[in-house]
């Protein structure tokens, strides 16, 4: 039973004369144009068409074959190049080859080489001995030169021999004093053990009578010691450390030795020693930085300023009372470095000429020492000045050692 129902609106068109449907076995009429020809209708019984072989690539054929197939569409026309080849002209011909020439040099005979020839030779590395006559001549010449120098030496030193002129004798005496000063310095170098015993006895003393024989000018300072001396009262078992320093110096033309170390409470001390009456003594004033007035009194503008020890350094604290054009300013610090006062010196005076060079730059290193230990005599300033401003009356000496 046919499941499809007929559609009244879908009629099969009638066959017209122009339709190309023909039987498979019949030939295609030639009169039908190619543009109206339909492919032959295949049936289920027809075998499947063979696959078309792969397309042929570019094919170059002879001219006659190309004419026969010129009517085939899709062919590429190829023009055949003629057999005649145009050649370029020849370039510049290369230069002719030059034959290599050889020159033969005959080797020189062994004895024909020059005497001044440098480099290795048969005598290279061998020690050359000078003739004995040449050595003797050099020795004689050196002996004559030494003899001549000794003969001329008195004539050279004649102007330096002191005569009857008093100035020359004074220079000779001053030279003798310098020699004695050097002997004092050399003697102090060997007296460190004795200085240790003196300072140990001083540190353990409890009364003034025990230290008067140990210090310089002890008899003259006895009353001062009774009022100002503060005994250390160290035990008898105490002794200085072995690494205590011992420095030899010269202050104001006198030889001194400075021994530095630490007390049991880790306080640093500096003990000055010198020779007096052919014996080693302790310079008490320098060791304790003695001053006729304390810096606490100097800050208030009070006290005896005849002998003040401290550390001086340049400053620039000027005012209308202390103008820079007339004065040079310095800062004077106490030995314990806790208190400072202002000190001024008049420009052009001997005191200013003695202090100013201490802070001039060195010629070689170009450096200056920041502070100096110094001993001064101070004087009051103008009435309008502050209490802690003082005038330097005199520089007694550099450092704290007693002259």
Short mmCIF file of C-alpha atoms in Angstrom, two decimals:
data_model
loop_
_atom_site.label_atom_id
_atom_site.label_comp_id
_atom_site.label_asym_id
_atom_site.label_seq_id
_atom_site.Cartn_x
_atom_site.Cartn_y
_atom_site.Cartn_z
CA UNK A 1 0.00 0.00 0.00
CA UNK A 2 1.45 3.37 -0.95
CA UNK A 3 1.79 5.50 2.16
CA UNK A 4 2.18 8.72 0.17
CA UNK A 5 -1.06 10.53 -0.61
CA UNK A 6 -1.34 12.30 -3.93
CA UNK A 7 -1.01 16.07 -3.81
CA UNK A 8 -3.55 17.69 -6.12
CA UNK A 9 -1.42 20.82 -6.36
CA UNK A 10 1.81 19.02 -7.29
CA UNK A 11 1.36 17.83 -10.87
CA UNK A 12 4.17 16.24 -12.84
CA UNK A 13 5.01 18.46 -15.77
CA UNK A 14 4.59 17.07 -19.20
CA UNK A 15 7.54 16.08 -21.27
CA UNK A 16 8.48 18.68 -23.87
CA UNK A 17 10.48 18.17 -27.08
CA UNK A 18 13.41 20.17 -25.69
CA UNK A 19 13.98 17.88 -22.70
CA UNK A 20 17.21 15.98 -22.89
CA UNK A 21 16.09 12.83 -21.28
CA UNK A 22 17.05 9.94 -23.48
CA UNK A 23 17.69 6.34 -23.05
CA UNK A 24 21.06 5.25 -21.88
CA UNK A 25 21.68 3.17 -24.91
CA UNK A 26 20.80 5.82 -27.45
CA UNK A 27 23.33 8.25 -28.90
CA UNK A 28 23.25 11.94 -28.02
CA UNK A 29 21.80 13.95 -30.93
CA UNK A 30 24.35 16.34 -32.46
CA UNK A 31 21.79 19.03 -33.09
CA UNK A 32 21.33 19.73 -29.39
CA UNK A 33 23.59 22.56 -28.20
CA UNK A 34 26.09 21.70 -25.56
CA UNK A 35 24.76 24.28 -23.20
CA UNK A 36 21.37 22.46 -23.09
CA UNK A 37 22.77 18.92 -22.81
CA UNK A 38 22.13 17.23 -19.52
CA UNK A 39 24.27 14.42 -18.22
CA UNK A 40 23.14 10.87 -18.97
CA UNK A 41 20.82 9.57 -16.38
CA UNK A 42 22.32 6.75 -14.46
CA UNK A 43 20.56 3.81 -13.07
CA UNK A 44 21.30 1.73 -10.04
CA UNK A 45 22.73 -0.95 -12.30
CA UNK A 46 25.39 1.36 -13.77
CA UNK A 47 28.81 0.89 -12.26
CA UNK A 48 30.33 3.85 -10.37
CA UNK A 49 32.53 6.06 -12.50
CA UNK A 50 36.24 5.71 -12.28
CA UNK A 51 38.21 8.31 -10.44
CA UNK A 52 39.89 10.82 -12.61
CA UNK A 53 43.61 10.41 -12.56
CA UNK A 54 45.68 13.10 -11.04
CA UNK A 55 46.01 16.20 -13.11
CA UNK A 56 49.08 16.49 -15.19
CA UNK A 57 51.45 19.32 -14.30
CA UNK A 58 53.33 21.65 -16.57
CA UNK A 59 54.32 19.73 -19.72
CA UNK A 60 56.78 21.04 -22.29
CA UNK A 61 56.34 19.53 -25.71
CA UNK A 62 57.77 20.14 -29.10
CA UNK A 63 56.41 22.81 -31.34
CA UNK A 64 54.58 20.33 -33.59
CA UNK A 65 52.88 18.63 -30.67
CA UNK A 66 51.92 22.02 -29.28
CA UNK A 67 50.19 22.93 -32.57
CA UNK A 68 48.18 19.72 -32.51
CA UNK A 69 46.96 20.33 -28.99
CA UNK A 70 46.47 24.07 -29.27
CA UNK A 71 42.74 23.59 -29.43
CA UNK A 72 42.72 22.05 -25.95
CA UNK A 73 41.59 24.58 -23.37
CA UNK A 74 43.74 25.16 -20.28
CA UNK A 75 47.10 24.57 -22.04
CA UNK A 76 50.03 26.96 -21.48
CA UNK A 77 51.88 28.18 -24.52
CA UNK A 78 55.63 27.88 -24.16
CA UNK A 79 58.04 29.63 -26.51
CA UNK A 80 61.15 27.60 -27.25
CA UNK A 81 64.47 29.44 -26.87
CA UNK A 82 66.75 29.22 -29.85
CA UNK A 83 69.89 27.16 -29.82
CA UNK A 84 72.22 30.15 -30.40
CA UNK A 85 73.65 31.57 -27.11
CA UNK A 86 74.97 35.11 -26.82
CA UNK A 87 78.24 35.10 -24.88
CA UNK A 88 79.72 38.11 -23.05
CA UNK A 89 83.05 39.49 -24.08
CA UNK A 90 86.18 38.40 -22.23
CA UNK A 91 87.44 40.71 -19.36
CA UNK A 92 90.90 42.08 -18.65
CA UNK A 93 93.37 39.21 -18.71
CA UNK A 94 95.13 38.50 -15.35
CA UNK A 95 98.73 39.73 -14.96
CA UNK A 96 101.44 37.23 -15.72
CA UNK A 97 102.93 35.31 -12.79
CA UNK A 98 106.36 36.39 -11.56
CA UNK A 99 108.75 33.63 -10.80
CA UNK A 100 110.34 33.60 -7.29
CA UNK A 101 114.07 34.20 -7.20
CA UNK A 102 116.33 32.72 -4.52
CA UNK A 103 119.65 34.22 -3.38
CA UNK A 104 122.26 32.07 -1.71
CA UNK A 105 124.35 33.59 1.13
CA UNK A 106 127.38 31.70 2.22
CA UNK A 107 127.82 31.24 6.01
CA UNK A 108 130.60 33.37 7.50
CA UNK A 109 133.63 31.71 8.98
CA UNK A 110 133.73 31.36 12.82
CA UNK A 111 136.64 33.81 13.22
CA UNK A 112 135.24 36.57 11.01
CA UNK A 113 132.51 37.84 13.49
CA UNK A 114 133.12 41.36 14.89
CA UNK A 115 134.44 41.91 18.40
CA UNK A 116 131.65 44.34 19.32
CA UNK A 117 128.89 41.96 18.29
CA UNK A 118 126.12 41.82 20.96
CA UNK A 119 124.23 38.73 21.97
CA UNK A 120 125.35 35.22 22.55
CA UNK A 121 128.82 34.19 21.45
CA UNK A 122 131.49 31.83 22.55
CA UNK A 123 132.46 34.20 25.41
CA UNK A 124 128.92 34.90 26.57
CA UNK A 125 128.39 34.19 30.31
CA UNK A 126 132.12 34.10 31.10
CA UNK A 127 133.53 36.37 33.87
CA UNK A 128 135.81 39.03 32.54
CA UNK A 129 138.78 39.84 34.74
CA UNK A 130 140.16 43.35 34.84
CA UNK A 131 143.89 43.76 34.57
CA UNK A 132 145.74 43.92 37.88
CA UNK A 133 147.34 47.23 36.90
CA UNK A 134 143.91 48.84 36.52
CA UNK A 135 142.84 47.68 40.02
CA UNK A 136 146.04 49.01 41.63
CA UNK A 137 145.57 52.36 39.90
CA UNK A 138 142.03 52.75 41.24
CA UNK A 139 143.17 52.00 44.78
CA UNK A 140 145.94 54.60 44.61
CA UNK A 141 143.51 57.21 43.28
CA UNK A 142 141.04 56.61 46.13
CA UNK A 143 143.84 56.91 48.71
CA UNK A 144 144.99 60.23 47.26
CA UNK A 145 141.40 61.54 47.28
CA UNK A 146 140.93 60.68 50.99
CA UNK A 147 144.29 62.24 51.91
CA UNK A 148 143.43 65.43 50.06
CA UNK A 149 140.07 65.68 51.83
CA UNK A 150 141.70 65.39 55.27
CA UNK A 151 144.21 68.08 54.39
CA UNK A 152 141.50 70.51 53.23
CA UNK A 153 139.15 69.85 56.22
CA UNK A 154 140.92 72.23 58.70
CA UNK A 155 140.70 75.07 56.21
CA UNK A 156 136.97 74.44 55.79
CA UNK A 157 136.30 74.40 59.58
CA UNK A 158 138.49 77.44 60.33
CA UNK A 159 135.58 79.97 60.21
CA UNK A 160 133.66 77.87 62.78
CA UNK A 161 136.41 77.83 65.42
CA UNK A 162 135.50 80.28 68.25
CA UNK A 163 138.07 83.00 68.80
CA UNK A 164 138.38 85.73 71.34
CA UNK A 165 135.07 87.31 70.33
CA UNK A 166 132.65 87.26 73.38
CA UNK A 167 129.72 86.37 71.13
CA UNK A 168 131.55 83.27 69.92
CA UNK A 169 132.36 82.24 73.50
CA UNK A 170 128.69 82.73 74.45
CA UNK A 171 127.60 80.46 71.61
CA UNK A 172 130.14 77.89 72.77
CA UNK A 173 128.76 78.05 76.33
CA UNK A 174 125.19 77.68 75.06
CA UNK A 175 126.25 74.60 73.09
CA UNK A 176 127.70 73.13 76.30
CA UNK A 177 124.38 73.69 78.07
CA UNK A 178 122.58 71.83 75.29
CA UNK A 179 124.95 68.91 75.72
CA UNK A 180 124.18 68.87 79.42
CA UNK A 181 120.43 68.94 78.60
CA UNK A 182 120.87 65.91 76.38
CA UNK A 183 122.67 64.14 79.20
CA UNK A 184 119.71 64.89 81.48
CA UNK A 185 117.29 63.45 78.92
CA UNK A 186 119.39 60.33 78.53
CA UNK A 187 119.61 59.96 82.32
CA UNK A 188 115.82 60.17 82.69
CA UNK A 189 115.42 57.31 80.25
CA UNK A 190 116.91 54.91 82.81
CA UNK A 191 115.05 56.20 85.89
CA UNK A 192 111.57 54.82 85.32
CA UNK A 193 111.89 52.18 88.12
CA UNK A 194 112.89 54.92 90.58
CA UNK A 195 109.97 57.10 89.45
CA UNK A 196 107.57 54.22 90.08
CA UNK A 197 108.80 53.93 93.68
CA UNK A 198 108.45 57.71 94.23
CA UNK A 199 104.88 57.82 92.93
CA UNK A 200 103.92 54.72 94.89
CA UNK A 201 105.16 56.37 98.11
CA UNK A 202 103.31 59.59 97.22
CA UNK A 203 100.02 57.73 96.57
CA UNK A 204 100.24 55.87 99.91
CA UNK A 205 101.20 58.93 102.03
CA UNK A 206 98.71 60.29 104.52
CA UNK A 207 100.49 63.39 105.92
CA UNK A 208 102.32 66.30 104.30
CA UNK A 209 105.66 65.46 105.94
CA UNK A 210 105.80 62.21 103.97
CA UNK A 211 105.60 63.88 100.57
CA UNK A 212 107.71 67.02 101.10
CA UNK A 213 111.00 65.14 100.37
CA UNK A 214 109.49 63.57 97.25
CA UNK A 215 108.36 66.68 95.35
CA UNK A 216 110.14 69.56 93.65
CA UNK A 217 110.56 72.63 95.92
CA UNK A 218 108.88 70.68 98.72
CA UNK A 219 109.99 73.03 101.50
CA UNK A 220 108.70 76.11 99.67
CA UNK A 221 105.36 74.43 98.97
CA UNK A 222 104.81 72.97 102.41
CA UNK A 223 102.20 75.56 103.46
CA UNK A 224 100.43 75.26 100.11
CA UNK A 225 100.41 71.49 100.46
CA UNK A 226 98.84 71.67 103.89
CA UNK A 227 95.91 73.69 102.53
CA UNK A 228 95.41 72.14 99.08
CA UNK A 229 96.93 68.66 99.05
CA UNK A 230 94.39 65.84 98.93
CA UNK A 231 95.99 62.48 99.90
CA UNK A 232 95.11 59.45 97.80
CA UNK A 233 95.52 57.05 100.77
CA UNK A 234 96.06 53.95 98.65
CA UNK A 235 96.83 50.68 100.46
CA UNK A 236 100.42 49.55 100.88
CA UNK A 237 99.75 46.55 98.64
CA UNK A 238 98.99 48.77 95.63
CA UNK A 239 101.53 49.11 92.84
CA UNK A 240 101.56 50.64 89.36
CA UNK A 241 100.71 48.59 86.30
CA UNK A 242 103.59 47.28 84.27
CA UNK A 243 102.22 48.97 81.11
CA UNK A 244 102.47 52.49 82.57
CA UNK A 245 103.98 54.83 79.95
CA UNK A 246 107.22 56.77 80.41
CA UNK A 247 107.67 59.72 78.03
CA UNK A 248 110.73 62.01 78.02
CA UNK A 249 110.14 65.66 77.07
CA UNK A 250 111.68 69.11 77.42
CA UNK A 251 109.74 72.10 78.76
CA UNK A 252 111.18 75.62 79.03
CA UNK A 253 114.72 74.31 78.58
CA UNK A 254 114.44 71.66 81.30
CA UNK A 255 114.20 67.90 80.86
CA UNK A 256 111.05 66.22 82.18
CA UNK A 257 109.54 62.76 82.16
CA UNK A 258 105.80 62.07 82.17
CA UNK A 259 104.48 58.80 83.55
CA UNK A 260 100.84 57.95 82.81
CA UNK A 261 98.71 55.15 84.20
CA UNK A 262 95.51 54.36 86.10
CA UNK A 263 94.62 54.37 89.78
CA UNK A 264 92.58 51.55 91.37
CA UNK A 265 89.33 53.46 90.66
CA UNK A 266 90.27 53.59 86.93
CA UNK A 267 91.14 57.30 87.16
CA UNK A 268 93.92 58.27 84.78
CA UNK A 269 96.90 60.15 86.23
CA UNK A 270 99.85 62.00 84.69
CA UNK A 271 102.89 62.33 86.98
CA UNK A 272 105.69 64.75 85.99
CA UNK A 273 109.26 64.00 87.10
CA UNK A 274 112.45 66.04 86.81
CA UNK A 275 115.89 66.21 88.35
CA UNK A 276 116.72 68.66 91.14
CA UNK A 277 119.93 68.70 93.15
CA UNK A 278 121.10 65.58 91.29
CA UNK A 279 118.11 63.53 92.31
CA UNK A 280 114.76 62.57 90.78
CA UNK A 281 111.74 64.45 92.21
CA UNK A 282 108.01 64.68 91.50
CA UNK A 283 106.70 67.96 90.04
CA UNK A 284 103.58 68.28 92.16
CA UNK A 285 102.23 71.44 90.51
CA UNK A 286 102.32 69.89 87.05
CA UNK A 287 100.98 66.52 88.24
CA UNK A 288 97.86 68.00 89.89
CA UNK A 289 97.54 70.95 87.39
CA UNK A 290 97.86 73.41 90.26
CA UNK A 291 96.28 76.85 89.92
CA UNK A 292 96.10 79.80 92.26
CA UNK A 293 92.36 79.97 91.53
CA UNK A 294 89.80 77.36 90.59
CA UNK A 295 87.87 77.58 87.36
CA UNK A 296 84.62 77.83 89.32
CA UNK A 297 85.93 81.10 90.78
CA UNK A 298 87.21 82.28 87.40
CA UNK A 299 83.74 81.84 85.86
CA UNK A 300 82.41 84.23 88.48
CA UNK A 301 85.28 86.68 87.89
CA UNK A 302 86.99 85.96 91.22
CA UNK A 303 90.22 84.46 92.51
CA UNK A 304 93.98 84.91 92.33
CA UNK A 305 95.01 84.58 88.68
CA UNK A 306 98.79 84.64 89.13
CA UNK A 307 99.28 81.03 87.95
CA UNK A 308 96.49 79.27 86.05
CA UNK A 309 96.92 75.92 84.27
CA UNK A 310 94.53 74.71 81.59
CA UNK A 311 94.10 73.72 77.93
CA UNK A 312 93.96 76.58 75.42
CA UNK A 313 92.32 76.54 71.98
CA UNK A 314 91.39 79.28 69.46
CA UNK A 315 87.90 80.82 69.52
CA UNK A 316 85.98 83.67 67.84
CA UNK A 317 83.77 85.18 70.58
CA UNK A 318 84.12 88.91 69.96
CA UNK A 319 81.98 91.89 70.92
CA UNK A 320 82.09 95.68 70.97
CA UNK A 321 84.06 95.48 74.23
CA UNK A 322 86.45 92.87 72.82
CA UNK A 323 86.70 93.82 69.10
CA UNK A 324 88.47 91.41 66.79
CA UNK A 325 90.58 94.21 65.33
CA UNK A 326 92.27 94.75 68.72
CA UNK A 327 92.16 91.33 70.40
CA UNK A 328 92.63 87.66 69.64
CA UNK A 329 90.23 85.29 71.40
CA UNK A 330 91.01 81.90 73.01
CA UNK A 331 89.09 79.39 75.09
CA UNK A 332 90.78 78.16 78.29
CA UNK A 333 89.42 74.85 79.60
CA UNK A 334 89.97 73.42 83.08
CA UNK A 335 92.26 70.36 83.46
CA UNK A 336 89.21 68.14 84.07
CA UNK A 337 87.63 69.59 80.88
CA UNK A 338 84.39 70.51 82.64
CA UNK A 339 84.62 74.33 82.80
CA UNK A 340 85.80 76.96 80.31
CA UNK A 341 86.43 80.70 80.32
CA UNK A 342 87.12 83.25 77.55
CA UNK A 343 90.59 84.72 77.35
CA UNK A 344 91.77 87.63 75.18
CA UNK A 345 95.21 88.87 74.23
CA UNK A 346 96.04 92.21 72.61
CA UNK A 347 97.27 92.00 69.06
CA UNK A 348 100.86 93.03 68.52
CA UNK A 349 102.00 92.37 72.09
CA UNK A 350 104.67 89.82 73.11
CA UNK A 351 102.08 87.51 74.65
CA UNK A 352 100.11 87.36 71.40
CA UNK A 353 103.33 86.65 69.49
CA UNK A 354 104.11 83.77 71.87
CA UNK A 355 100.67 82.09 71.72
CA UNK A 356 99.59 82.63 68.09
CA UNK A 357 102.34 80.44 66.52
CA UNK A 358 101.03 77.42 68.45
CA UNK A 359 98.04 77.28 66.11
CA UNK A 360 99.70 78.09 62.80
CA UNK A 361 99.41 75.43 60.12
CA UNK A 362 102.38 73.17 59.59
CA UNK A 363 104.44 73.81 56.49
CA UNK A 364 104.63 70.13 55.50
CA UNK A 365 101.44 68.51 56.79
CA UNK A 366 99.22 71.61 56.77
CA UNK A 367 97.64 70.61 60.10
CA UNK A 368 97.36 72.36 63.45
CA UNK A 369 97.17 71.05 67.00
CA UNK A 370 93.69 71.71 68.36
CA UNK A 371 94.64 72.32 72.02
CA UNK A 372 97.77 72.97 74.07
CA UNK A 373 98.48 72.59 77.75
CA UNK A 374 99.55 76.00 78.98
CA UNK A 375 100.24 78.03 82.14
CA UNK A 376 99.04 81.66 82.12
CA UNK A 377 98.81 84.75 84.27
CA UNK A 378 95.40 86.36 83.80
CA UNK A 379 94.22 89.92 84.38
CA UNK A 380 90.71 91.42 84.67
CA UNK A 381 89.12 92.84 81.53
CA UNK A 382 87.22 96.08 81.02
CA UNK A 383 84.46 96.93 83.47
CA UNK A 384 81.75 96.22 80.87
CA UNK A 385 83.04 92.70 80.15
CA UNK A 386 81.41 89.53 81.44
CA UNK A 387 82.76 87.83 84.60
CA UNK A 388 84.09 84.84 82.63
CA UNK A 389 86.06 87.06 80.21
CA UNK A 390 89.71 87.58 81.14
CA UNK A 391 92.74 89.29 79.63
CA UNK A 392 95.90 87.19 79.22
CA UNK A 393 98.61 89.18 81.00
CA UNK A 394 101.50 86.76 80.38
CA UNK A 395 102.20 83.29 79.08
CA UNK A 396 104.34 81.74 81.83
CA UNK A 397 105.25 78.61 79.85
CA UNK A 398 103.85 75.96 77.55
CA UNK A 399 102.53 72.82 79.26
CA UNK A 400 102.08 72.47 83.01
CA UNK A 401 105.65 71.63 84.06
CA UNK A 402 107.28 74.01 86.56
CA UNK A 403 110.38 75.79 85.18
#
